[in-house]
Backbone as a chain_set.jsonl record, in Angstrom:
{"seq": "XXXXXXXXXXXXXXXXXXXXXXXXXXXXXXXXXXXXXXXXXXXXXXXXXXXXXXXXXXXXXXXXXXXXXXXXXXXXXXXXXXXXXXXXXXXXXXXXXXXXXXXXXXXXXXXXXXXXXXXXXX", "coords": {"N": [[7.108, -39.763, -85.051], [7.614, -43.034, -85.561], [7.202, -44.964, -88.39], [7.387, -47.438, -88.691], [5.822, -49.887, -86.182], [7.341, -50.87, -83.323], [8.451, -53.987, -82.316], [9.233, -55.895, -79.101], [10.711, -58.293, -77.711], [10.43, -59.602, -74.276], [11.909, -61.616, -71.782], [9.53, -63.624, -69.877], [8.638, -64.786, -66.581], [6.743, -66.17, -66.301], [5.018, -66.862, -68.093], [6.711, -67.171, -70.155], [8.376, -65.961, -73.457], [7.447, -63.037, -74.12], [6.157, -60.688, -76.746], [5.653, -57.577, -77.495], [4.13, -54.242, -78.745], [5.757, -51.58, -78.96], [4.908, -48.313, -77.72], [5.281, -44.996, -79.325], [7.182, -43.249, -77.569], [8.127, -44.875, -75.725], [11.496, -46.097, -74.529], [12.374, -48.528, -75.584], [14.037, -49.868, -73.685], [13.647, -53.022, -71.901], [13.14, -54.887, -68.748], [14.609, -58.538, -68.918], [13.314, -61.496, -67.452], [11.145, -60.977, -65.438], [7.783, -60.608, -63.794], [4.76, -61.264, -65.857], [3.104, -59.782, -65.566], [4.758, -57.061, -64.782], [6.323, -56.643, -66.747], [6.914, -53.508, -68.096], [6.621, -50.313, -70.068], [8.467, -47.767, -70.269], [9.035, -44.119, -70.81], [11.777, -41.511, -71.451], [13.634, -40.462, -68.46], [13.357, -38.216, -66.45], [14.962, -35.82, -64.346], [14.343, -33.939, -61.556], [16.206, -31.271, -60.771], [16.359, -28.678, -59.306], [18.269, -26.003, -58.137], [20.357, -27.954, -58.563], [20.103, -29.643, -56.613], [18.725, -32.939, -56.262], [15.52, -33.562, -56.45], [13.422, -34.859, -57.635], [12.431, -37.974, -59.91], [10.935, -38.294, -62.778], [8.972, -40.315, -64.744], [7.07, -41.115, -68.35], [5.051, -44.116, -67.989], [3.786, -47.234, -69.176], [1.658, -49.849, -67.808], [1.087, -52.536, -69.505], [0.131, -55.492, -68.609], [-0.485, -55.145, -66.483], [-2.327, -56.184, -63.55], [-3.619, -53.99, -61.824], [-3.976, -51.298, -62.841], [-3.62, -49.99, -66.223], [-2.953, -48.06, -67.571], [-1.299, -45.577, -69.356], [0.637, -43.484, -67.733], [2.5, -41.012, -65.591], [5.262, -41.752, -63.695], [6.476, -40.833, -60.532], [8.796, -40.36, -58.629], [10.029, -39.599, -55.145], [13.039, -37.536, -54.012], [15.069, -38.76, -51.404], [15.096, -36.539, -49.032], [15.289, -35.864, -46.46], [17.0, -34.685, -43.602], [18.633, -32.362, -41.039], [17.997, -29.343, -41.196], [19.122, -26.161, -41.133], [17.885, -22.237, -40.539], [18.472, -20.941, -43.338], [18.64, -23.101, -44.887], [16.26, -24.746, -45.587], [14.799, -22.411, -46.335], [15.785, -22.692, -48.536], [15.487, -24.73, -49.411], [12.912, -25.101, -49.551], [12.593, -23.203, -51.774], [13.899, -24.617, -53.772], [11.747, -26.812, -53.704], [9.828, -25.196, -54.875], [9.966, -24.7, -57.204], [10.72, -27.288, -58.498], [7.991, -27.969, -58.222], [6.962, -26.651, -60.347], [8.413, -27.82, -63.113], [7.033, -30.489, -62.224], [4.581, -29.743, -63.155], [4.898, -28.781, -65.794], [5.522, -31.185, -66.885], [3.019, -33.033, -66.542], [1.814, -31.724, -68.403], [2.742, -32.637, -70.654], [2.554, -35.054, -70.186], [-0.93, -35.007, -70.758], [-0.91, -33.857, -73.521], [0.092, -35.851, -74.441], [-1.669, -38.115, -74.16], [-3.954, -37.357, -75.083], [-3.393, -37.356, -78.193], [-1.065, -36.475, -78.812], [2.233, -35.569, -79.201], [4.987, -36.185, -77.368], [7.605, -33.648, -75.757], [10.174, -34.393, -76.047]], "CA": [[6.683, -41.124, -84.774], [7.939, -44.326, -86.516], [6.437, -45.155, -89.174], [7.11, -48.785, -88.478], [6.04, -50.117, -85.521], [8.927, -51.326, -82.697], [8.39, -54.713, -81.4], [10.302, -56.262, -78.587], [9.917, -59.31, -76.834], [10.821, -59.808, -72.931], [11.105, -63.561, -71.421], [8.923, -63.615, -68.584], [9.302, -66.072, -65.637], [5.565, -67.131, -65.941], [4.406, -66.717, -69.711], [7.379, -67.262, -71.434], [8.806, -64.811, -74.007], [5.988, -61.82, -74.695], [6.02, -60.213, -77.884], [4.664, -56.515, -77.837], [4.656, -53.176, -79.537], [6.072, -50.256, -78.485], [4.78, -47.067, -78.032], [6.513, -44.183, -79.507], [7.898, -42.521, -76.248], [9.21, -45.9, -74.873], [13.066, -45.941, -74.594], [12.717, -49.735, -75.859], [14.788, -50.395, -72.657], [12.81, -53.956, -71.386], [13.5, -55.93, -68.138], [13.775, -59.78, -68.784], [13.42, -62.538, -66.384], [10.739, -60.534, -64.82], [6.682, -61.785, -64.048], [4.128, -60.489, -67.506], [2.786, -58.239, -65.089], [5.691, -56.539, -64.7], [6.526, -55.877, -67.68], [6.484, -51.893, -68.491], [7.044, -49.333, -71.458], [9.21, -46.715, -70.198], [9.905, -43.084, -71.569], [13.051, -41.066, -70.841], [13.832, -40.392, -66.862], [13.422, -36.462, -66.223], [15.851, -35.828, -63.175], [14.074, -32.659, -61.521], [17.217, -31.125, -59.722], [16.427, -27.141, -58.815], [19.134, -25.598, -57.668], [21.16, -28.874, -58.272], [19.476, -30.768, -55.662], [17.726, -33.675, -57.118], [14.12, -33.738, -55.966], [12.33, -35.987, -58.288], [12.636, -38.17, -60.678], [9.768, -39.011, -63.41], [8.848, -41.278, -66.396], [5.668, -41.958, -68.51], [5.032, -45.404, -67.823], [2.761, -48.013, -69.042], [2.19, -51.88, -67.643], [0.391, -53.261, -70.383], [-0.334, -56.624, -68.155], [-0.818, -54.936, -64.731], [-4.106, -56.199, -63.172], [-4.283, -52.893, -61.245], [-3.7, -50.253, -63.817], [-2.778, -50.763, -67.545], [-3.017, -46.495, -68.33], [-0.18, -44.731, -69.401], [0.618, -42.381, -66.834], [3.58, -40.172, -65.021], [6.225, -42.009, -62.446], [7.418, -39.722, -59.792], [9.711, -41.058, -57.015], [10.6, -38.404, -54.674], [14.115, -37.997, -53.426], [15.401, -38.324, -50.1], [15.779, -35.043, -48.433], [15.491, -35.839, -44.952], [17.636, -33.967, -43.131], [17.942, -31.617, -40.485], [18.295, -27.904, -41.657], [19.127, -24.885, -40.803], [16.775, -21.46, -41.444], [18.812, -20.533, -44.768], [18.412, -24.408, -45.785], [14.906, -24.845, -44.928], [13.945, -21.495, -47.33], [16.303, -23.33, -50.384], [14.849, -26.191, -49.78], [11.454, -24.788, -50.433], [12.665, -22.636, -53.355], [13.921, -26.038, -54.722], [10.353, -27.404, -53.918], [8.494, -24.922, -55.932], [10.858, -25.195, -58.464], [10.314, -28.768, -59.047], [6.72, -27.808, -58.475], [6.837, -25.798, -61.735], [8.818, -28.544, -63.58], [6.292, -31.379, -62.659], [3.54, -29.621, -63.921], [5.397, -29.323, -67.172], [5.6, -32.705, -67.408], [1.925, -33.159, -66.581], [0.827, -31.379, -69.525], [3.208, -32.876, -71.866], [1.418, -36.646, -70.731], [-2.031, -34.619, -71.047], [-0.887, -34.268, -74.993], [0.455, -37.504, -75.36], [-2.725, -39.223, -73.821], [-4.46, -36.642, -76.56], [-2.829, -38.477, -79.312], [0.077, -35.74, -79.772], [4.128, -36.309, -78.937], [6.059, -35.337, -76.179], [8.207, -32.563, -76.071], [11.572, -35.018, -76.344]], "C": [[7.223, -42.041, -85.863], [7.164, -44.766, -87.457], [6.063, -46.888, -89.313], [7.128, -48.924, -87.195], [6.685, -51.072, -84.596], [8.374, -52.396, -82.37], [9.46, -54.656, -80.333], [9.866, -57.089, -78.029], [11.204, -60.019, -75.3], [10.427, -60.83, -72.406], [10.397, -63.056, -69.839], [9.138, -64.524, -68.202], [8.247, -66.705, -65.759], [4.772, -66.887, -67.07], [5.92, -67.118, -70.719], [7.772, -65.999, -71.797], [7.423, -64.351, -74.886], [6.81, -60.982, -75.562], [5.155, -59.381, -77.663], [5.271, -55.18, -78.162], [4.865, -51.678, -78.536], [5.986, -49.308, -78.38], [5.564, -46.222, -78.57], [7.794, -43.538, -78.876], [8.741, -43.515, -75.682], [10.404, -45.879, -75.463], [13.491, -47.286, -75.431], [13.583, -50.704, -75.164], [13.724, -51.534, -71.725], [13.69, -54.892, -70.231], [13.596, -57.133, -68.735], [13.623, -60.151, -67.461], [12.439, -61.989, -65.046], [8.525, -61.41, -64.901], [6.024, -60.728, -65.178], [3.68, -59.406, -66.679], [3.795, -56.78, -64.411], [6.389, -55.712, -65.463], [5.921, -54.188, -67.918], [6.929, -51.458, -70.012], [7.123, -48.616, -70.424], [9.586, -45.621, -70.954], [11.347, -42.581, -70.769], [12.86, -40.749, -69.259], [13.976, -39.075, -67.563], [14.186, -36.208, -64.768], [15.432, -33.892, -63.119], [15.309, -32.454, -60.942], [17.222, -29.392, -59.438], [17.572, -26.607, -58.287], [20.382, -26.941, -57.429], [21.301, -29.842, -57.553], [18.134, -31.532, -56.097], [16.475, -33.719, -56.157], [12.953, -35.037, -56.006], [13.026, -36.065, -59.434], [11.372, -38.575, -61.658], [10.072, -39.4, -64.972], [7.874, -41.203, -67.278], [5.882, -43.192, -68.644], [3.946, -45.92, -68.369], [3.301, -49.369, -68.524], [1.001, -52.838, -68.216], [-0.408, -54.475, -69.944], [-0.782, -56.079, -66.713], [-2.28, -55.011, -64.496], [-4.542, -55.043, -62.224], [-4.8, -52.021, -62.278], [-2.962, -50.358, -65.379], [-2.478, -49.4, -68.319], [-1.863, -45.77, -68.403], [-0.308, -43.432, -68.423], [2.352, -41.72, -66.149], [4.213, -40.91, -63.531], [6.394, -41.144, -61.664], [7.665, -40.346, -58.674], [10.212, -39.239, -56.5], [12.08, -38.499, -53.915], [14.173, -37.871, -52.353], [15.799, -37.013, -49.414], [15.223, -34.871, -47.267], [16.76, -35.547, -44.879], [17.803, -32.931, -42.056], [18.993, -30.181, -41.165], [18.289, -26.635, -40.587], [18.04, -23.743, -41.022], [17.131, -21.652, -42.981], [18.585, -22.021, -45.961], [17.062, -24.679, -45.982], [14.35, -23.738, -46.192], [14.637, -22.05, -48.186], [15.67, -24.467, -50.698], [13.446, -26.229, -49.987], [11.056, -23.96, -51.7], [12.572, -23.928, -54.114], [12.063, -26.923, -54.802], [9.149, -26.801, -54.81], [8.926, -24.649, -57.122], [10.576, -26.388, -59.519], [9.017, -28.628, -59.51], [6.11, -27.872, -59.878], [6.778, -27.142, -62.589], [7.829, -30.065, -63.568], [4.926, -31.241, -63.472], [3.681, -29.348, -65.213], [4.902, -30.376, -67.705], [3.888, -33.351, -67.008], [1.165, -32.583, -67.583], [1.504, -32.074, -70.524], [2.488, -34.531, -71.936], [-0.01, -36.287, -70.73], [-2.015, -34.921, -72.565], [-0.593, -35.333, -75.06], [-0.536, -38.36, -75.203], [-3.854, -38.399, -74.837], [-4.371, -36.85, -77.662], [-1.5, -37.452, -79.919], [1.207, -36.817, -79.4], [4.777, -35.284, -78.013], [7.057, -34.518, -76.897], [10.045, -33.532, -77.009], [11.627, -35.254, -77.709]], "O": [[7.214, -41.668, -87.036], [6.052, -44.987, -86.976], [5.067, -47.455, -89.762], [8.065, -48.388, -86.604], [6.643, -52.232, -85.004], [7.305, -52.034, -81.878], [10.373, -53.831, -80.345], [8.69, -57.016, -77.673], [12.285, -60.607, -75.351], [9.261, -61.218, -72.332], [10.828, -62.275, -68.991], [9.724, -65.373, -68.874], [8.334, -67.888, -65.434], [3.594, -66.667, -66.79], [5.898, -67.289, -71.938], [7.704, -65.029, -71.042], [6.723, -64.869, -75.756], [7.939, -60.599, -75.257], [3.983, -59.743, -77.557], [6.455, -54.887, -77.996], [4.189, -51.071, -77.706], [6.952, -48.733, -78.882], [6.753, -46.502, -78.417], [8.92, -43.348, -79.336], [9.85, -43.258, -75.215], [10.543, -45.694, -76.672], [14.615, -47.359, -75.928], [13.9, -51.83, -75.548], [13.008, -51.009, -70.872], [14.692, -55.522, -70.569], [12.564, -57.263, -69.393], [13.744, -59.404, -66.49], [12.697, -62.335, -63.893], [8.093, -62.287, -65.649], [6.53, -59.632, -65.42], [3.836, -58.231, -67.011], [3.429, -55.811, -63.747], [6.899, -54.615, -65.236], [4.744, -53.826, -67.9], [7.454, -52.167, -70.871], [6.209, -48.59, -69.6], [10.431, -45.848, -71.821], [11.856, -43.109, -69.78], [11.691, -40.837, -68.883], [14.442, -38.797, -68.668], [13.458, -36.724, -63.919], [15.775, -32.974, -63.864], [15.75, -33.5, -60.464], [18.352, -28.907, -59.379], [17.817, -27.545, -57.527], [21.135, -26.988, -56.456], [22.164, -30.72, -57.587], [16.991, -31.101, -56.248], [16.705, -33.963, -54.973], [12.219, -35.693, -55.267], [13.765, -35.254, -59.992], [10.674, -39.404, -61.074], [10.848, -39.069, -65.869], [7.08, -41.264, -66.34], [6.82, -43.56, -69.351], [2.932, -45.243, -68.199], [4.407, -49.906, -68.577], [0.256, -53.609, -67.611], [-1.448, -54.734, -70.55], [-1.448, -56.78, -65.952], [-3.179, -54.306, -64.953], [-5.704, -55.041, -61.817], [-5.998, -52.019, -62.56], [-1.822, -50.797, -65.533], [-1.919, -49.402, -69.416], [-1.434, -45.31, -67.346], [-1.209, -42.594, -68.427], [3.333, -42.355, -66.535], [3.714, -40.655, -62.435], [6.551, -40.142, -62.363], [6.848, -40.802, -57.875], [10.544, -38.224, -57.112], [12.294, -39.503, -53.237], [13.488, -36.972, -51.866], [16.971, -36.636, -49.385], [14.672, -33.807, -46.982], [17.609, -35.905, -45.696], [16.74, -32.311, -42.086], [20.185, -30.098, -41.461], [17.619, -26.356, -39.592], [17.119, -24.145, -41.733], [16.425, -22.284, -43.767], [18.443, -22.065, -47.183], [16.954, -24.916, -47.185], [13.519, -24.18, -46.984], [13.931, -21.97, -49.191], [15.386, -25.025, -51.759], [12.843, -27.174, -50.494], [10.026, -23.892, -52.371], [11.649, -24.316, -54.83], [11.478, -27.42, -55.764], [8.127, -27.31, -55.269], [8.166, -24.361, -58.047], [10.335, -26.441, -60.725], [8.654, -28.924, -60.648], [5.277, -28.607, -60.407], [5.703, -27.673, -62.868], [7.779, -30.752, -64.588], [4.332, -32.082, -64.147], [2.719, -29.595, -65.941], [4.127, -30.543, -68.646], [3.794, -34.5, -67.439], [-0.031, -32.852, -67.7], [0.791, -32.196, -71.521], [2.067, -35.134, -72.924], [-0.666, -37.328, -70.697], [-2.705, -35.815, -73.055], [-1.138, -35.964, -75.965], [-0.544, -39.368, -75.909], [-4.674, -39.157, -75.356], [-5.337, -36.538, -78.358], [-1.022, -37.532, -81.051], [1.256, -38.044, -79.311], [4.968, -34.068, -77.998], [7.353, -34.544, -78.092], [10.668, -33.307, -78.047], [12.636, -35.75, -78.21]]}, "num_chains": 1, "name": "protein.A"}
């Protein structure tokens, strides 16, 4: 962890330019020109890909201003894999699914420690 902590400040379209600190994990990668509730902290992108076929992708995220949710927590977009298959595709494509499986629950314990007050694996 840094011993100093990161600012950064992102112009918003409806506050102006916000000034705030950066968790450790965030990439320090900030939209501008976006609204305050918008604004996020981003960690690194994890690109599940099992057998080379991307699945999922995830982040830890926070949105510091979001009037839903303001809790650091785990992104996951799932990839497109519509398609129509064959048998032999159909069983890879559920290896690859419990593959990923594995791999997100990784990454569910590593934002268990970090919401614990440790540090991700990265």
């Amino acid at each position: 962890m840094n011993a100093t902590p990161r600012t950064v400040t992102v112009r918003t379209l409806d506050h102006g330019p916000v000034t705030l600190t950066c968790p450790a994990w965030c990439t320090g990668a900030h939209d501008d020109d976006v609204h305050r509730v918008d604004v996020s902290h981003d960690g690194p992108e994890h690109v599940i890909a099992p057998g080379g076929r991307e699945v999922l992708r995830a982040l830890v995220t926070q949105a510091p201003y979001s009037s839903v949710d303001q809790a650091v927590g785990l992104y996951v977009e799932v990839a497109d894999l519509a398609d129509t298959r064959n048998p032999a595709d159909v069983e890879q494509l559920a290896d690859d699914l419990t593959a990923a499986a594995e791999q997100l629950r990784a990454l569910a314990r590593e934002l268990a420690a970090l919401l614990a007050g440790g540090e991700p694996s990265e």
